[in-house]
XYZ file of C-alpha atoms in Angstrom:
360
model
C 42.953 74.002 121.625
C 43.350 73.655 125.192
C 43.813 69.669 125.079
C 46.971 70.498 122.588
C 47.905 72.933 125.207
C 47.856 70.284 128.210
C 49.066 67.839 125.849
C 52.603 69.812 124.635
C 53.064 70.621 128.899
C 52.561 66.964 129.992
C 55.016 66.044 127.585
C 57.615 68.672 128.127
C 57.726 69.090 132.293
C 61.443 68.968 132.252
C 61.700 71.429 129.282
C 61.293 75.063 129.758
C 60.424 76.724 126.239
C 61.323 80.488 125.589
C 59.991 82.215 122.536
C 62.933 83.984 121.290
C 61.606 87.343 119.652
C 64.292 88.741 116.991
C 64.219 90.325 113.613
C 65.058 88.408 110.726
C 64.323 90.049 108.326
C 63.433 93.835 107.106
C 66.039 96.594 108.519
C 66.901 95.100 111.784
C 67.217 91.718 110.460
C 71.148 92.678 110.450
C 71.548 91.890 114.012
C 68.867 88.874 114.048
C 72.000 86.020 113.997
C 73.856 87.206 116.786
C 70.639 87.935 118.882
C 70.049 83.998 117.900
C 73.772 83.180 118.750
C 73.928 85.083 122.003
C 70.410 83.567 122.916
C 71.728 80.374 121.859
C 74.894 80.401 124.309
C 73.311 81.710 127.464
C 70.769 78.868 127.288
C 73.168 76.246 126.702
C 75.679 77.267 129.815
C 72.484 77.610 131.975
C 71.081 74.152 130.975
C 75.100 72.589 131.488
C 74.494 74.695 135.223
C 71.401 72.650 135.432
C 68.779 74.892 133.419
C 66.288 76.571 134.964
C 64.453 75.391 138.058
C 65.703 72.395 137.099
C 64.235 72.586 133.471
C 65.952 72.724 130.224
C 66.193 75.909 128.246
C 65.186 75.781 124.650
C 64.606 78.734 122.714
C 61.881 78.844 119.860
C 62.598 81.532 117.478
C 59.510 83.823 115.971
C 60.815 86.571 113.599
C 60.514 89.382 115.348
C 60.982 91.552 111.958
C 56.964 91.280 110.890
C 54.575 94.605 111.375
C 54.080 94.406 115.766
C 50.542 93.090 115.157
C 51.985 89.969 113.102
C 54.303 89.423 115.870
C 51.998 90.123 118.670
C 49.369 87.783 117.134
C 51.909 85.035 116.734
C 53.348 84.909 119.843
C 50.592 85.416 121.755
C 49.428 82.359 120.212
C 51.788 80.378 121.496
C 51.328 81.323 124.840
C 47.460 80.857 124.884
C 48.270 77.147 123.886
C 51.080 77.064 126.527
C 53.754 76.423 124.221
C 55.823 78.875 125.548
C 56.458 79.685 129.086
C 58.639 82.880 128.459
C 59.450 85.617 126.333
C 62.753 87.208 125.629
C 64.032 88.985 122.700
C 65.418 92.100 120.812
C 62.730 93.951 118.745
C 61.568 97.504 118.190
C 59.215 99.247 120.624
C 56.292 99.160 118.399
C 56.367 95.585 118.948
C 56.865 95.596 122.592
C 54.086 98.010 122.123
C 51.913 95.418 120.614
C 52.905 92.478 122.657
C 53.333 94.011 126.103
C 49.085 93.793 126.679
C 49.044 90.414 125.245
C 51.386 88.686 126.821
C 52.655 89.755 129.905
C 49.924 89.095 132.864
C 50.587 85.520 131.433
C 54.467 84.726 131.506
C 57.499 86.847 131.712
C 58.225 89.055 128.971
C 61.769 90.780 128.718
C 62.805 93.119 126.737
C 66.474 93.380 126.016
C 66.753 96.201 123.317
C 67.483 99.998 123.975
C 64.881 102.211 124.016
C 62.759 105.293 125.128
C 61.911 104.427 128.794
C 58.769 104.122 130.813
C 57.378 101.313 129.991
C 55.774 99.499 133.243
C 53.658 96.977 132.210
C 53.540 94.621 135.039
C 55.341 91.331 134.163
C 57.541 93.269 131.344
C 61.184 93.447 132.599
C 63.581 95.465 130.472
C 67.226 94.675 130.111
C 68.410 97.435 127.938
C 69.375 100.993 128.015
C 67.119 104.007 128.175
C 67.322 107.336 127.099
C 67.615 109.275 130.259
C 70.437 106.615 131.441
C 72.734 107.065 128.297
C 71.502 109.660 125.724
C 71.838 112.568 128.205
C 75.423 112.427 129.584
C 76.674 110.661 126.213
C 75.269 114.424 124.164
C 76.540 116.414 127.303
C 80.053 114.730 126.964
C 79.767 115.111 123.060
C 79.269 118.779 123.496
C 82.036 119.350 125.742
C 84.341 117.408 124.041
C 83.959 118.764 120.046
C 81.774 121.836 121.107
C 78.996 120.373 119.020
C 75.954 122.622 119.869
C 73.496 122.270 117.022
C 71.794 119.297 116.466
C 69.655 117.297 114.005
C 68.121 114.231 115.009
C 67.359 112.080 112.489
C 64.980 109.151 112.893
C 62.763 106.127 111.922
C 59.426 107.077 111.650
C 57.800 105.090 115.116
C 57.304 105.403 118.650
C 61.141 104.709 119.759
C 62.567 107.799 117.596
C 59.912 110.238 118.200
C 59.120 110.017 121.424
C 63.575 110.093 122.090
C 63.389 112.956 119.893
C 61.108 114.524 122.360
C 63.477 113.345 125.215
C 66.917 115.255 123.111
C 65.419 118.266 123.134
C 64.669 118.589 126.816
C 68.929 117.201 126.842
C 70.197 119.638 124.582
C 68.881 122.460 126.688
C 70.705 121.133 129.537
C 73.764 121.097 128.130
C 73.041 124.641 126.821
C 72.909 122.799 123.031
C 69.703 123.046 120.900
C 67.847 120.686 118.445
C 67.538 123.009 115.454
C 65.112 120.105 113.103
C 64.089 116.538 113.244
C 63.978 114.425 110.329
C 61.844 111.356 110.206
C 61.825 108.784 107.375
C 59.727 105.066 106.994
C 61.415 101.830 107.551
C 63.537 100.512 104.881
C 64.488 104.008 103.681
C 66.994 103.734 100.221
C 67.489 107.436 99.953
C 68.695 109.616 102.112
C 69.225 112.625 99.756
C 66.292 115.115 101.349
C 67.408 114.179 104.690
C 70.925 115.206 104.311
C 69.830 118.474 102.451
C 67.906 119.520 105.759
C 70.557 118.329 108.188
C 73.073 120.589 105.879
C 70.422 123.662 105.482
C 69.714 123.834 109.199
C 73.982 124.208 110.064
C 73.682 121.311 112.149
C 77.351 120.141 113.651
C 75.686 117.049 115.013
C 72.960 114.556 114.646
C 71.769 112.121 116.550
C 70.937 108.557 114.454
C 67.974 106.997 115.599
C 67.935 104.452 112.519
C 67.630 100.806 112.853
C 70.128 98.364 111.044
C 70.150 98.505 107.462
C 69.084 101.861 107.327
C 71.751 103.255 109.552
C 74.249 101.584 107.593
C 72.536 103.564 104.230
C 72.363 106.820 105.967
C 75.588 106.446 107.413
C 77.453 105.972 103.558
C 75.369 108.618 102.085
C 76.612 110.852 105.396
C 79.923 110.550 104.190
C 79.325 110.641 100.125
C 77.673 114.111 101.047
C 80.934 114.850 102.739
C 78.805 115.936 106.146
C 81.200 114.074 108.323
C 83.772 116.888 107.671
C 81.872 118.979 109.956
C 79.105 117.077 111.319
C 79.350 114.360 114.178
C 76.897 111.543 114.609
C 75.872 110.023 117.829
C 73.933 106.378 118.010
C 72.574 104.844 120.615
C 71.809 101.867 118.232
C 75.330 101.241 116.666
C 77.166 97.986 116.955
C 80.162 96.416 115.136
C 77.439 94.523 112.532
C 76.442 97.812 111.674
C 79.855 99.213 111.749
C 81.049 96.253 109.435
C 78.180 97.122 106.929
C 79.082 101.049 107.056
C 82.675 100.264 106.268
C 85.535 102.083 107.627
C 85.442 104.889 104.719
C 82.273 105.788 106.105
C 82.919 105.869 110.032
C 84.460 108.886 110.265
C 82.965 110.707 113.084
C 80.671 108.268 114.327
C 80.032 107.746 117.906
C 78.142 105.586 120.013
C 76.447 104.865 123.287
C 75.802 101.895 124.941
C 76.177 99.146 128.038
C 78.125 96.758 125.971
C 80.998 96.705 123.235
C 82.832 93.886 122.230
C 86.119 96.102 122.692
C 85.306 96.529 126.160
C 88.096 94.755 128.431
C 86.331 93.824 131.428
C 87.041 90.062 132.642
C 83.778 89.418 132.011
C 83.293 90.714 128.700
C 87.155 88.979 127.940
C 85.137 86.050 128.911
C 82.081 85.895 126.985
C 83.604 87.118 124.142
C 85.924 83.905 124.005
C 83.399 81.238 124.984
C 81.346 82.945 121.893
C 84.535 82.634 119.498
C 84.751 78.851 120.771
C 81.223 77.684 120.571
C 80.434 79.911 117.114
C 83.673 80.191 115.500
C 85.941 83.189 113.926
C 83.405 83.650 111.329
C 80.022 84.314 113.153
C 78.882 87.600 113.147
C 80.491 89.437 116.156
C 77.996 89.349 119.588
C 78.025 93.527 119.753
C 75.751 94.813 122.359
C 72.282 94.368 120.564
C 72.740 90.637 119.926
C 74.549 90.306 123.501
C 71.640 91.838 125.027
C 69.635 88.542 124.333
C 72.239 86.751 126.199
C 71.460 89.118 129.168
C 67.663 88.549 128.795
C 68.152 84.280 128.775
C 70.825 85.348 132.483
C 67.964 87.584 133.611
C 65.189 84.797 133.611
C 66.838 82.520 134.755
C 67.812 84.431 137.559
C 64.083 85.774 138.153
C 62.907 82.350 138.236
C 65.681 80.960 141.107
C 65.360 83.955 142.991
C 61.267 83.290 143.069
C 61.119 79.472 142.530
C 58.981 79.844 140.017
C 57.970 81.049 136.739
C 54.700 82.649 137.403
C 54.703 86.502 136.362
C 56.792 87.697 139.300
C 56.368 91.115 140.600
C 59.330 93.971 140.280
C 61.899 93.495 143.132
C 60.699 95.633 146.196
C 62.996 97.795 147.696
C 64.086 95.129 150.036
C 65.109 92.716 147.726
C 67.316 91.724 145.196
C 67.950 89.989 142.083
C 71.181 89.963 140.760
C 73.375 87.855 138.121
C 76.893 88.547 136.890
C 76.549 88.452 133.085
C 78.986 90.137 130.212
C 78.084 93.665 131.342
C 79.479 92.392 134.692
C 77.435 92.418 138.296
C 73.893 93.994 137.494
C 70.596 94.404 139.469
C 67.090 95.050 138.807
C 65.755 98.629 140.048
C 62.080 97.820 139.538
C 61.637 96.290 136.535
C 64.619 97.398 134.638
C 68.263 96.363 134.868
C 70.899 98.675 136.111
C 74.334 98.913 134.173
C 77.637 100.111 133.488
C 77.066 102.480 130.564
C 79.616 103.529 127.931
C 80.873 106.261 125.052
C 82.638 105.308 122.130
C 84.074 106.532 118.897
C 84.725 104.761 115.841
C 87.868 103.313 114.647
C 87.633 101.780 111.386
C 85.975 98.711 111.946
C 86.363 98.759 115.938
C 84.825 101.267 118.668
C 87.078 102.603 120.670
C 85.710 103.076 124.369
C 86.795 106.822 125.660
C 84.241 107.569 128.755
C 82.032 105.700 130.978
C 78.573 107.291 131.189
């Protein structure tokens, strides 16, 4: 084992390998081709910069998709052979969850999807949104603007919904709202119908969707079959335009959603990316959106942990005297500790589009 190991790094010293971590399959495997896309681009305009400390970027997928100790065990593997010198990827937190202990005293590990907050594993470095950044003022603005006051949170059954479904209740009293029941339902979740009898039973006029891919998209047609969107927003902080595609227009009605990136947003530097994606991938890929974008962050933020260090030994959080920086999509962003600050954003549903009406 270890002779492979110092056998695959003598013959690869100008090659920097990242294990790319992204569902492909199972309910989030909806977003897994333009996490792989997005990936894909960022490495290839860092390697025409030069690469990374001098090193070419190549990205080695692992399906992301598998129960977290499948994942965990595979690429954990990889880095105890030293196939890998870096982690990056879009997954749920019970993967993270898994991985985090595994991986991270050993090579950087970052995380790029949305989710609950807190997690400080030295050598983890998180470039996605968390609860307390977006989920609070996006339900406070929600409540002012429709008067929305009850709500219903309904979730995956795992650590990222329940432990945000702790966090909404603690937000809706702020904003002098309540959370009147929480619904929680496995992975891969076809039917909807007892769900939607309990949001309609407990007179909820809103309910926040913490569903992953597929299932959002279910949930979100049955919503509208049940005819709850006449009187019943919906708030996601997991919602791009895949998923928004897949729900279909008849289905949108009412639908809002939070996050750091959209690709409606008409920033220069979202203008740009979005172009250089439509050249390099073509009018037909599946849009970037700000899940699959956020790998493209996560490629920018390594390599921009690694110049600012020289190195690519598990660097520390920035102290308060220091800073790393990059201008990506999202524009000019920063690590605060170990997670990156950002421009965050409201938006409602159009059709097919999301329409950006408040910055968070």
């Amino acid at each position: 084992m270890h002779s492979t190991a110092a056998h695959l790094c003598s013959d690869r010293r100008d090659i920097l390998l990242v294990a790319l971590v992204i569902p492909l399959h199972g309910p989030a495997g909806i977003v897994g081709p333009s996490c792989e896309f997005s990936a894909q681009l960022a490495a290839e305009e860092l390697n025409a910069a030069g690469g990374i400390l001098d090193r070419e970027v190549r990205l080695v997928v692992v399906d992301g998709g598998a129960e977290p100790h499948q994942v965990a065990d595979e690429v954990a593997g990889l880095v105890a052979l030293g196939a890998v010198d870096a982690v990056v990827g879009w997954h749920t937190s019970a993967v993270r969850q898994a991985l985090a202990p595994r991986i991270a005293h050993r090579v950087p590990y970052i995380y790029t999807a949305q989710y609950e907050g807190g997690e400080v594993t030295p050598g983890v470095f998180l470039t996605g949104e968390t609860d307390i950044q977006q989920l609070a003022p996006a339900m406070r603005l929600l409540t002012e603007a429709t008067g929305a006051r009850r709500w219903c949170t309904v979730g995956s059954d795992y650590v990222w919904p329940r432990v945000t479904a702790r966090t909404a209740r603690r937000f809706a009293a702020e904003s002098r709202s309540s959370v009147v029941d929480e619904v929680f339902v496995p992975l891969n979740t076809e039917e909807f119908g007892p769900a939607l009898r309990r949001i309609e039973a407990s007179g909820a006029d809103a309910v926040l969707m913490l569903l992953l891919g597929d299932d959002a998209v279910r949930f979100n047609r049955a919503f509208t079959a049940a005819g709850l969107h006449q009187h019943c927003i919906r708030l996601s902080t997991h919602m791009d335009e895949n998923l928004l595609f897949a729900t279909g227009a008849e289905a949108s009605e009412g639908l809002w959603a939070a996050a750091g990136y959209f690709d409606s947003l008409m920033t220069s530097e979202s203008l740009s990316f979005g172009h250089r994606y439509a050249r390099r991938f073509g009018d037909e890929a599946p849009v970037a959106g700000s899940l699959g974008e956020s790998c493209f962050e996560g490629i920018l933020l390594l390599g921009a942990l690694a110049d600012h260090r020289r190195s690519l030994t598990v660097p520390a959080p920035p102290g308060p005297e220091e800073t790393i920086s990059y201008e990506g999509p999202r524009g000019a962003l920063r690590l605060r500790g170990n997670h990156l600050e950002q421009r965050l954003y409201l938006a409602r549903a159009d059709a097919l589009d999301f329409e950006i009406t408040a910055q968070l």
